[in-house]
Short mmCIF file of C-alpha atoms and ligand atoms in Angstrom, two decimals:
data_model
loop_
_atom_site.label_atom_id
_atom_site.label_comp_id
_atom_site.label_asym_id
_atom_site.label_seq_id
_atom_site.Cartn_x
_atom_site.Cartn_y
_atom_site.Cartn_z
CA MET A 1 3.07 10.35 40.63
CA SER A 2 0.34 11.01 43.13
CA ASP A 3 -1.45 8.12 44.83
CA LEU A 4 -4.87 9.43 43.87
CA VAL A 5 -7.30 6.68 42.97
CA ILE A 6 -9.95 7.78 40.49
CA PRO A 7 -13.35 6.24 41.40
CA ALA A 8 -13.99 3.30 39.08
CA GLU A 9 -17.39 4.64 38.00
CA LEU A 10 -15.69 7.71 36.46
CA LEU A 11 -13.15 5.78 34.38
CA PRO A 12 -13.48 5.23 30.63
CA ALA A 13 -14.30 1.65 29.58
CA ASP A 14 -11.04 1.61 27.61
CA GLY A 15 -8.11 3.71 28.80
CA ARG A 16 -6.09 3.79 25.58
CA PHE A 17 -5.88 7.31 24.17
CA GLY A 18 -2.51 7.08 22.44
CA SER A 19 -1.64 8.56 19.08
CA GLY A 20 -0.24 5.32 17.72
CA PRO A 21 -0.02 2.49 18.32
CA ALA A 22 -3.47 3.09 19.67
CA LYS A 23 -6.58 1.32 20.88
CA VAL A 24 -7.29 -1.98 19.17
CA ARG A 25 -10.89 -3.15 19.40
CA PRO A 26 -11.15 -6.32 21.50
CA ASP A 27 -13.24 -8.00 18.77
CA ALA A 28 -10.48 -7.46 16.24
CA LEU A 29 -7.88 -8.91 18.59
CA ALA A 30 -10.10 -11.93 19.21
CA ALA A 31 -10.32 -12.41 15.44
CA VAL A 32 -6.52 -12.65 15.31
CA ALA A 33 -6.48 -15.33 17.99
CA ALA A 34 -9.19 -17.28 16.17
CA SER A 35 -7.72 -16.85 12.69
CA PRO A 36 -6.67 -20.00 10.84
CA LEU A 37 -4.21 -17.87 8.84
CA ILE A 38 -1.60 -17.22 11.51
CA GLY A 39 1.37 -19.45 10.88
CA THR A 40 0.51 -20.15 7.24
CA SER A 41 2.17 -19.06 4.00
CA HIS A 42 1.62 -15.57 2.69
CA ARG A 43 2.05 -16.97 -0.83
CA LYS A 44 -1.01 -19.23 -0.56
CA PRO A 45 -4.62 -18.29 -1.43
CA ALA A 46 -5.93 -17.77 2.12
CA VAL A 47 -3.53 -14.93 2.96
CA ARG A 48 -3.63 -13.55 -0.58
CA ASN A 49 -7.43 -13.36 -0.32
CA LEU A 50 -6.99 -11.38 2.88
CA VAL A 51 -4.68 -8.92 1.10
CA ALA A 52 -7.14 -8.69 -1.80
CA ARG A 53 -9.99 -7.90 0.62
CA ILE A 54 -7.94 -5.19 2.34
CA LYS A 55 -7.26 -3.57 -1.03
CA GLU A 56 -10.94 -3.73 -2.02
CA ARG A 57 -12.12 -2.38 1.31
CA LEU A 58 -9.66 0.53 1.26
CA ALA A 59 -10.75 1.39 -2.28
CA GLU A 60 -14.37 1.32 -1.14
CA LEU A 61 -13.75 3.42 1.99
CA TYR A 62 -12.08 6.12 -0.13
CA SER A 63 -14.13 5.76 -3.35
CA MET A 64 -10.78 5.25 -5.08
CA PRO A 65 -10.64 6.83 -8.57
CA ASP A 66 -10.11 4.66 -11.66
CA GLY A 67 -6.49 3.93 -12.46
CA TYR A 68 -5.33 4.28 -8.84
CA GLN A 69 -3.81 1.27 -7.14
CA VAL A 70 -3.54 0.27 -3.47
CA VAL A 71 0.10 -0.69 -2.90
CA LEU A 72 1.54 -2.13 0.31
CA GLY A 73 4.87 -3.17 1.68
CA ASN A 74 6.84 -3.71 4.84
CA GLY A 75 8.41 -0.99 6.96
CA GLY A 76 5.75 1.58 7.85
CA ALA A 77 5.44 5.23 6.80
CA THR A 78 9.06 5.87 7.79
CA SER A 79 10.20 3.39 5.15
CA PHE A 80 7.84 4.99 2.66
CA TRP A 81 9.80 8.26 2.98
CA ASP A 82 12.99 6.47 1.92
CA LEU A 83 11.07 4.64 -0.79
CA ALA A 84 9.76 7.98 -2.08
CA CYS A 85 13.32 9.33 -2.26
CA VAL A 86 14.26 6.36 -4.45
CA SER A 87 11.08 5.71 -6.45
CA LEU A 88 9.07 8.95 -6.57
CA ILE A 89 11.21 12.09 -6.25
CA GLU A 90 13.07 12.71 -9.49
CA ARG A 91 15.42 15.62 -8.68
CA CYS A 92 13.90 17.98 -6.15
CA SER A 93 11.03 17.93 -3.65
CA SER A 94 9.24 20.73 -1.86
CA HIS A 95 8.15 19.97 1.71
CA ALA A 96 6.01 21.59 4.34
CA SER A 97 7.46 21.05 7.80
CA TYR A 98 5.29 21.75 10.86
CA GLY A 99 6.12 19.06 13.36
CA SER A 100 8.28 15.99 13.85
CA PHE A 101 6.87 13.76 11.13
CA THR A 102 6.77 16.31 8.31
CA LYS A 103 10.30 17.31 9.28
CA LYS A 104 11.54 13.72 9.13
CA PHE A 105 10.50 13.31 5.51
CA ALA A 106 12.22 16.58 4.56
CA THR A 107 15.36 15.35 6.35
CA ALA A 108 15.22 12.00 4.54
CA ALA A 109 15.07 13.83 1.20
CA SER A 110 17.97 16.09 2.20
CA ARG A 111 20.14 13.01 2.79
CA ALA A 112 19.61 11.35 -0.59
CA PRO A 113 22.79 12.16 -2.53
CA TRP A 114 21.08 11.91 -5.94
CA LEU A 115 18.52 14.61 -5.07
CA LYS A 116 18.99 18.37 -4.86
CA PRO A 117 18.52 19.82 -1.38
CA PRO A 118 14.75 19.95 -0.84
CA VAL A 119 12.81 23.18 -0.55
CA VAL A 120 11.42 23.26 2.99
CA THR A 121 8.69 25.63 4.15
CA GLU A 122 8.32 25.70 7.92
CA ALA A 123 5.55 26.71 10.29
CA PRO A 124 5.97 26.86 14.06
CA PHE A 125 4.68 23.93 16.13
CA GLY A 126 0.96 24.32 16.65
CA SER A 127 0.24 25.66 13.19
CA GLY A 128 0.55 24.29 9.66
CA CYS A 129 1.62 25.31 6.18
CA LEU A 130 1.70 23.91 2.66
CA PRO A 131 4.84 23.34 0.58
CA ALA A 132 6.02 26.32 -1.49
CA VAL A 133 5.38 26.07 -5.21
CA GLU A 134 8.83 26.10 -6.80
CA ALA A 135 9.89 25.84 -10.43
CA GLY A 136 11.82 22.59 -10.76
CA ALA A 137 10.17 20.82 -7.83
CA ASP A 138 8.84 17.49 -9.09
CA ALA A 139 7.23 16.33 -5.82
CA TYR A 140 5.29 18.12 -3.07
CA ALA A 141 5.07 16.67 0.42
CA TRP A 142 3.10 17.39 3.56
CA ALA A 143 1.00 15.54 6.13
CA GLN A 144 -2.77 15.50 6.31
CA ASN A 145 -2.39 15.17 10.04
CA GLU A 146 0.83 16.14 11.84
CA THR A 147 0.60 13.71 14.73
CA SER A 148 3.23 15.36 16.91
CA THR A 149 1.31 18.62 17.26
CA GLY A 150 -2.30 17.81 16.33
CA VAL A 151 -2.40 19.99 13.20
CA ALA A 152 -4.57 18.90 10.25
CA MET A 153 -4.02 20.27 6.75
CA PRO A 154 -6.10 19.91 3.59
CA VAL A 155 -5.33 17.42 0.82
CA GLU A 156 -5.43 19.65 -2.24
CA ARG A 157 -3.13 19.66 -5.26
CA PRO A 158 -1.29 23.02 -5.13
CA ALA A 159 -2.06 25.38 -8.02
CA GLY A 160 0.71 26.35 -10.40
CA VAL A 161 3.07 23.41 -9.92
CA ASP A 162 5.18 22.04 -12.81
CA ASP A 163 3.44 19.64 -15.16
CA GLY A 164 3.55 16.14 -13.79
CA ALA A 165 4.73 17.12 -10.29
CA LEU A 166 3.62 14.53 -7.76
CA VAL A 167 1.70 15.19 -4.54
CA LEU A 168 2.81 12.91 -1.67
CA VAL A 169 0.58 13.09 1.39
CA ASP A 170 1.45 11.46 4.69
CA ALA A 171 -1.93 10.28 5.94
CA THR A 172 -0.54 7.92 8.57
CA SER A 173 -2.69 9.28 11.38
CA ALA A 174 -5.40 10.75 9.12
CA ALA A 175 -6.37 7.76 7.02
CA GLY A 176 -9.54 6.12 8.29
CA GLY A 177 -10.38 9.14 10.46
CA ILE A 178 -10.33 12.17 8.14
CA ASP A 179 -11.68 12.05 4.58
CA ALA A 180 -9.61 12.89 1.51
CA ASP A 181 -10.26 13.18 -2.21
CA LEU A 182 -7.67 10.78 -3.60
CA ALA A 183 -7.64 12.60 -6.95
CA GLN A 184 -5.81 15.43 -5.13
CA ALA A 185 -2.81 13.22 -4.30
CA ASP A 186 -0.51 10.89 -6.23
CA ALA A 187 0.48 8.94 -3.16
CA LEU A 188 -1.62 9.12 -0.01
CA TYR A 189 0.24 6.77 2.30
CA PHE A 190 -0.10 5.51 5.85
CA SER A 191 0.79 2.89 8.43
CA PRO A 192 -2.14 0.96 9.94
CA GLN A 193 -1.53 1.39 13.70
CA LYS A 194 -3.55 4.61 14.10
CA ASN A 195 -7.19 4.91 12.92
CA PHE A 196 -6.96 1.43 11.47
CA SER A 197 -6.30 0.01 14.95
CA SER A 198 -3.82 -2.50 13.67
CA ASP A 199 -0.20 -3.05 14.58
CA GLY A 200 2.87 -1.43 13.07
CA GLY A 201 5.26 -2.61 10.41
CA LEU A 202 3.33 -2.06 7.20
CA TRP A 203 2.97 0.86 4.79
CA LEU A 204 0.05 1.26 2.41
CA SER A 205 -0.44 3.85 -0.30
CA PHE A 206 -3.08 4.86 -2.79
CA CYS A 207 -1.00 5.47 -5.91
CA SER A 208 -2.09 7.47 -8.94
CA PRO A 209 -1.21 6.47 -12.50
CA ALA A 210 1.31 9.37 -12.54
CA ALA A 211 3.03 8.05 -9.40
CA LEU A 212 3.20 4.53 -10.82
CA GLU A 213 4.63 5.84 -14.11
CA ARG A 214 7.22 8.00 -12.34
CA SER A 215 8.28 5.03 -10.23
CA ALA A 216 8.55 2.72 -13.24
CA ARG A 217 10.86 5.23 -14.89
CA LEU A 218 13.03 6.00 -11.86
CA THR A 219 13.45 2.39 -10.82
CA SER A 220 14.33 1.15 -14.31
CA GLY A 221 17.94 2.10 -13.61
CA HIS A 222 18.12 4.63 -16.46
CA ASP A 223 19.98 7.25 -14.43
CA GLY A 224 22.19 4.88 -12.49
CA ARG A 225 20.28 5.41 -9.26
CA TRP A 226 20.73 2.60 -6.73
CA VAL A 227 17.31 0.98 -6.27
CA PRO A 228 17.16 -1.50 -3.39
CA ASP A 229 14.26 -3.91 -3.75
CA THR A 230 12.68 -2.85 -0.44
CA LEU A 231 12.51 0.77 -1.65
CA ASN A 232 11.24 -0.02 -5.13
CA LEU A 233 7.62 1.10 -5.45
CA THR A 234 7.23 -0.59 -8.83
CA LEU A 235 8.24 -3.92 -7.36
CA ALA A 236 5.85 -3.34 -4.45
CA ALA A 237 3.08 -2.48 -6.93
CA SER A 238 3.59 -5.64 -8.95
CA ASN A 239 3.52 -7.73 -5.77
CA SER A 240 0.42 -5.87 -4.53
CA ALA A 241 -1.31 -6.50 -7.85
CA LYS A 242 -0.82 -10.20 -7.09
CA ASP A 243 -2.16 -9.70 -3.53
CA GLN A 244 1.28 -10.25 -2.04
CA THR A 245 4.14 -8.31 -0.54
CA LEU A 246 7.79 -8.41 -1.58
CA ASN A 247 8.77 -10.16 1.64
CA THR A 248 6.90 -11.70 4.54
CA PRO A 249 4.33 -9.38 6.15
CA ALA A 250 3.10 -9.59 9.75
CA LEU A 251 -0.11 -11.57 9.32
CA ALA A 252 -1.58 -10.28 12.57
CA THR A 253 -1.18 -6.72 11.27
CA LEU A 254 -3.07 -7.64 8.10
CA ILE A 255 -5.84 -9.41 10.00
CA LEU A 256 -6.33 -6.48 12.40
CA LEU A 257 -6.42 -4.03 9.50
CA ASP A 258 -8.99 -6.12 7.65
CA GLU A 259 -11.15 -6.42 10.79
CA GLN A 260 -11.09 -2.65 11.27
CA LEU A 261 -11.97 -1.98 7.65
CA GLY A 262 -14.91 -4.38 7.96
CA TRP A 263 -16.06 -2.61 11.11
CA MET A 264 -15.77 0.81 9.48
CA LEU A 265 -17.66 -0.20 6.34
CA ASP A 266 -20.37 -2.12 8.21
CA ASN A 267 -21.09 1.01 10.22
CA GLY A 268 -21.29 3.38 7.29
CA GLY A 269 -17.74 3.86 6.01
CA MET A 270 -16.10 7.27 5.77
CA GLY A 271 -19.23 9.11 6.97
CA PHE A 272 -19.29 6.99 10.10
CA VAL A 273 -15.62 7.40 11.03
CA THR A 274 -15.45 11.11 10.31
CA ALA A 275 -18.61 11.79 12.36
CA ARG A 276 -17.16 9.77 15.21
CA THR A 277 -13.74 11.48 15.24
CA ALA A 278 -15.41 14.90 14.88
CA ASP A 279 -17.65 14.08 17.86
CA SER A 280 -14.74 12.89 20.02
CA SER A 281 -12.39 15.74 19.15
CA GLY A 282 -15.19 18.31 19.46
CA ARG A 283 -15.73 17.17 23.04
CA VAL A 284 -12.04 17.74 23.85
CA TYR A 285 -11.82 21.16 22.18
CA GLU A 286 -15.08 22.44 23.70
CA TRP A 287 -13.96 21.29 27.12
CA ALA A 288 -10.53 22.93 26.71
CA GLU A 289 -11.95 26.21 25.41
CA ALA A 290 -14.28 26.50 28.37
CA HIS A 291 -11.65 25.40 30.90
CA GLN A 292 -10.23 27.54 33.65
CA TYR A 293 -6.75 25.95 33.34
CA ALA A 294 -6.53 24.69 29.75
CA HIS A 295 -6.83 25.69 26.10
CA PRO A 296 -6.32 23.99 22.72
CA PHE A 297 -2.66 24.08 21.60
CA VAL A 298 -3.59 24.73 17.96
CA ALA A 299 -4.80 28.32 17.82
CA ASP A 300 -6.59 28.18 14.46
CA PRO A 301 -9.79 26.10 14.83
CA ALA A 302 -9.59 25.16 11.12
CA GLN A 303 -6.22 23.47 11.72
CA ARG A 304 -7.26 21.56 14.86
CA SER A 305 -7.00 17.86 14.20
CA PRO A 306 -10.14 15.72 14.53
CA VAL A 307 -8.01 12.70 15.44
CA VAL A 308 -5.11 13.93 17.60
CA THR A 309 -6.06 16.64 20.07
CA THR A 310 -3.46 18.71 21.89
CA ILE A 311 -4.12 20.73 25.02
CA VAL A 312 -1.95 23.24 26.89
CA PHE A 313 -2.30 23.68 30.63
CA ASP A 314 -1.43 26.90 32.39
CA GLU A 315 1.14 27.30 35.13
CA ALA A 316 -1.19 26.28 37.92
CA VAL A 317 -1.21 22.72 36.58
CA ASP A 318 1.59 20.20 36.95
CA ALA A 319 0.82 18.46 33.63
CA PRO A 320 3.40 15.65 34.02
CA LEU A 321 1.86 14.86 37.42
CA LEU A 322 -1.58 14.86 35.85
CA CYS A 323 -0.45 12.46 33.10
CA SER A 324 1.33 10.12 35.51
CA THR A 325 -1.70 10.06 37.80
CA LEU A 326 -3.94 9.17 34.89
CA ARG A 327 -1.46 6.47 33.82
CA ALA A 328 -1.48 4.96 37.30
CA ASN A 329 -5.26 4.75 36.93
CA GLY A 330 -5.10 2.95 33.59
CA ILE A 331 -5.53 5.98 31.31
CA LEU A 332 -2.59 5.62 28.94
CA ASP A 333 -0.45 7.58 26.50
CA VAL A 334 -1.88 11.08 26.89
CA GLU A 335 1.62 12.49 27.45
CA PRO A 336 2.66 15.14 24.87
CA TYR A 337 4.96 14.30 21.95
CA ARG A 338 8.52 14.24 23.22
CA ALA A 339 9.64 17.38 21.37
CA LEU A 340 6.80 19.53 22.72
CA GLY A 341 6.57 21.31 26.06
CA THR A 342 5.77 19.37 29.20
CA ASP A 343 2.80 21.65 29.95
CA GLN A 344 0.78 19.75 27.38
CA MET A 345 -1.38 16.71 26.87
CA ARG A 346 -2.07 14.88 23.61
CA ILE A 347 -5.23 12.80 23.38
CA GLY A 348 -5.61 10.44 20.43
CA VAL A 349 -9.26 10.09 19.42
CA PHE A 350 -8.94 7.74 16.47
CA ALA A 351 -11.96 6.00 14.98
CA SER A 352 -11.96 3.15 17.50
CA VAL A 353 -12.21 5.47 20.50
CA ASP A 354 -15.74 5.71 21.86
CA PRO A 355 -16.84 9.38 22.19
CA GLU A 356 -18.44 8.50 25.56
CA ASP A 357 -15.02 7.37 26.76
CA VAL A 358 -13.63 10.76 25.73
CA SER A 359 -16.20 12.46 27.97
CA ARG A 360 -15.25 10.12 30.79
CA LEU A 361 -11.57 10.89 30.29
CA LEU A 362 -12.29 14.63 30.50
CA GLY A 363 -14.26 14.00 33.69
CA CYS A 364 -11.27 12.11 35.11
CA ILE A 365 -8.91 14.96 34.20
CA ASP A 366 -11.18 17.41 36.02
CA TRP A 367 -11.40 15.07 39.01
CA VAL A 368 -7.58 14.92 39.25
CA LEU A 369 -7.18 18.66 38.66
CA GLU A 370 -9.52 19.43 41.55
CA ARG A 371 -7.11 17.51 43.75
CA ILE A 372 -3.70 18.55 42.44
CA VAL A 373 -4.11 22.24 41.63
CA VAL A 374 -3.14 24.17 44.72
C1 LIG B 1 3.04 7.49 13.15
C2 LIG B 1 3.40 8.37 12.03
C3 LIG B 1 4.49 8.09 11.19
C4 LIG B 1 5.45 6.95 11.44
O1 LIG B 1 4.84 5.73 11.20
P1 LIG B 1 5.74 4.40 11.35
O2 LIG B 1 4.79 3.30 11.06
O3 LIG B 1 6.27 4.39 12.75
O4 LIG B 1 6.85 4.51 10.36
C5 LIG B 1 4.71 8.93 10.11
N1 LIG B 1 3.92 9.99 9.88
C6 LIG B 1 2.88 10.29 10.66
C7 LIG B 1 2.03 11.48 10.34
C8 LIG B 1 2.59 9.49 11.76
O5 LIG B 1 1.55 9.78 12.55
#
């Protein structure tokens, strides 16, 4: 770490640029402190009304198609992968793997003894791919936004898949920051600690009628599959329909999520958040493209994420020193994902991040670079 002190007038108003957990709006946090719900039963009307409102607001944000259901449960997106192996994948899944998170789901499927080894299509870090269409694959999996590398991929049902094959899209870092047509996916799932500026511990999914039917069949016990309650999507769906969760949820997480949804919808909904993340990320990419010492990590502009931006610095720059200097000045979590090279920086520009703060951050990076590049 250097002992450089960035002049206060250059600093962003909020220094949180992580890729999750990420910036929580102070108003939302104040709402948690003021909430009469904390410390009360999740089986009683007040908390159930909160869950009902979250479901309604998510459906509104995404113009949810008829027949789809918002389902939620405890455990985050990581638990949803295991749940999908139990409740959604029948025999064989086809995955696209282009970073740490997409790879983790493929690995989870490869470990389930009742499934065939998954088909895995890989792309090198910094680019993306879609899962290969394979006869016999009954589920297709990829991420709308691969958070480890900053690669965004479209949500589009692949052509030519078997009848009834399910499309499972990890939208953990995309949801609430990048739009999607829900009709293109059977389960578009996420945790709320990214664009939704909540805390971790919960998974939510928009589920199509086909996904709900598949789950009802697989969890009925007809093929002897072990179905733990926590990985049973049908049980989660019946609890969600009653505005509850199977077991106790973190109430603060629900309150923060609801506050963020209210903020998003009050400001214009999906159009508002996507314009904001496009503005913020555009500032980072334009800056990097014009920079003497930096360039965007993702080569194809069409695959550059509007919510998680990744930058590579050239040899002249000691990127870890840059990140630690920023950290010492209150600019947090811009270090690259642990599996990527240390010559990088990853800047989360989720919906809550103010585009003006992004410009200030870039100004701070330049200010430090002027002093550490020799
Ligand atoms: C953060 C993230 C996850 C993991 O979410 P958890 O809530 O920690 O389980 C999974 N997938 C993607 C794309 C993510 O960004």
